PDB file of C-alpha atoms in Angstrom:
ATOM      1  CA  MET Z   1     112.852  82.028  80.551  1.00 55.00           C
ATOM      2  CA  TYR Z   2     112.685  81.247  84.250  1.00 62.00           C
ATOM      3  CA  PHE Z   3     109.634  79.461  85.636  1.00 69.00           C
ATOM      4  CA  THR Z   4     108.830  82.594  87.652  1.00 69.00           C
ATOM      5  CA  ASP Z   5     108.678  84.644  84.457  1.00 86.00           C
ATOM      6  CA  ARG Z   6     105.331  83.023  83.607  1.00 89.00           C
ATOM      7  CA  GLY Z   7     103.490  85.305  86.009  1.00 89.00           C
ATOM      8  CA  ILE Z   8     105.373  88.330  84.747  1.00 88.00           C
ATOM      9  CA  GLU Z   9     104.523  87.387  81.163  1.00 92.00           C
ATOM     10  CA  GLU Z  10     100.836  87.001  82.084  1.00 92.00           C
ATOM     11  CA  LEU Z  11     100.845  90.385  83.820  1.00 91.00           C
ATOM     12  CA  GLU Z  12     102.385  92.013  80.778  1.00 92.00           C
ATOM     13  CA  GLU Z  13      99.932  90.341  78.392  1.00 94.00           C
ATOM     14  CA  ARG Z  14      96.809  91.139  80.443  1.00 94.00           C
ATOM     15  CA  ARG Z  15      97.672  94.584  81.783  1.00 92.00           C
ATOM     16  CA  GLY Z  16     100.675  95.762  79.790  1.00 93.00           C
ATOM     17  CA  GLY Z  17      98.793  98.630  78.204  1.00 94.00           C
ATOM     18  CA  GLU Z  18      97.319  99.936  81.467  1.00 93.00           C
ATOM     19  CA  GLN Z  19      98.672 102.679  83.675  1.00 94.00           C
ATOM     20  CA  VAL Z  20      98.365 102.148  87.416  1.00 91.00           C
ATOM     21  CA  SER Z  21      99.179 104.268  90.430  1.00 94.00           C
ATOM     22  CA  LEU Z  22     101.647 103.287  93.097  1.00 93.00           C
ATOM     23  CA  ASP Z  23      98.760 103.488  95.582  1.00 96.00           C
ATOM     24  CA  TRP Z  24      96.929 100.813  93.567  1.00 95.00           C
ATOM     25  CA  LEU Z  25     100.058  98.654  93.453  1.00 94.00           C
ATOM     26  CA  ALA Z  26     100.614  99.012  97.203  1.00 96.00           C
ATOM     27  CA  ASP Z  27      96.992  98.023  97.867  1.00 97.00           C
ATOM     28  CA  ARG Z  28      97.318  94.950  95.626  1.00 96.00           C
ATOM     29  CA  LEU Z  29     100.582  93.922  97.339  1.00 96.00           C
ATOM     30  CA  ARG Z  30      98.929  94.265 100.759  1.00 97.00           C
ATOM     31  CA  ALA Z  31      95.944  92.191  99.613  1.00 98.00           C
ATOM     32  CA  PHE Z  32      98.305  89.520  98.288  1.00 97.00           C
ATOM     33  CA  VAL Z  33     100.205  89.336 101.589  1.00 98.00           C
ATOM     34  CA  ASP Z  34      96.914  89.178 103.524  1.00 98.00           C
ATOM     35  CA  ARG Z  35      95.956  86.118 101.469  1.00 98.00           C
ATOM     36  CA  ASN Z  36      99.476  84.649 101.331  1.00 97.00           C
ATOM     37  CA  PRO Z  37     101.321  85.530 104.555  1.00 97.00           C
ATOM     38  CA  ASP Z  38     104.162  83.124 103.708  1.00 97.00           C
ATOM     39  CA  PHE Z  39     105.206  85.577 100.984  1.00 97.00           C
ATOM     40  CA  GLU Z  40     105.424  88.605 103.279  1.00 97.00           C
ATOM     41  CA  VAL Z  41     109.229  88.740 103.206  1.00 97.00           C
ATOM     42  CA  ALA Z  42     109.417  88.359  99.417  1.00 96.00           C
ATOM     43  CA  VAL Z  43     106.783  91.056  98.830  1.00 97.00           C
ATOM     44  CA  ASP Z  44     108.533  93.363 101.291  1.00 97.00           C
ATOM     45  CA  ARG Z  45     111.821  92.879  99.443  1.00 96.00           C
ATOM     46  CA  LEU Z  46     110.148  93.518  96.089  1.00 95.00           C
ATOM     47  CA  ALA Z  47     108.486  96.690  97.387  1.00 96.00           C
ATOM     48  CA  THR Z  48     111.805  97.901  98.802  1.00 96.00           C
ATOM     49  CA  PHE Z  49     113.527  97.154  95.490  1.00 95.00           C
ATOM     50  CA  LEU Z  50     110.871  99.086  93.563  1.00 92.00           C
ATOM     51  CA  ALA Z  51     110.957 102.004  96.007  1.00 94.00           C
ATOM     52  CA  ARG Z  52     114.690 102.620  95.753  1.00 94.00           C
ATOM     53  CA  ASP Z  53     116.594 104.248  92.950  1.00 83.00           C
ATOM     54  CA  GLU Z  54     119.172 102.108  91.200  1.00 78.00           C
ATOM     55  CA  GLY Z  55     121.941 104.086  92.899  1.00 72.00           C
ATOM     56  CA  ASP Z  56     120.608 103.550  96.432  1.00 68.00           C
ATOM     57  CA  SER Z  57     122.691 101.374  98.696  1.00 62.00           C
ATOM     58  CA  ASP Z  58     121.403  97.955  99.730  1.00 58.00           C
ATOM     59  CA  GLU Z  59     123.558  98.059 102.857  1.00 56.00           C
ATOM     60  CA  ASP Z  60     120.673  99.178 105.106  1.00 55.00           C
ATOM     61  CA  GLU Z  61     118.818  95.892 104.500  1.00 55.00           C
ATOM     62  CA  ASP Z  62     118.626  93.454 107.377  1.00 54.00           C
TER      63      ASP Z  62
END
């Protein structure tokens, strides 16, 4: 397990049985970036990754 998996494991344990909307997720990501602006690029990349289908090309990324 990677060190970064700890947060993912906690998310799964605490909220794994819940269903959330993408609107809720987008709001939470925005709130996180507002509080942690240094992570703006990482959150943007995660959101882009989640938004695209597996078959979408990554060539449009900057």
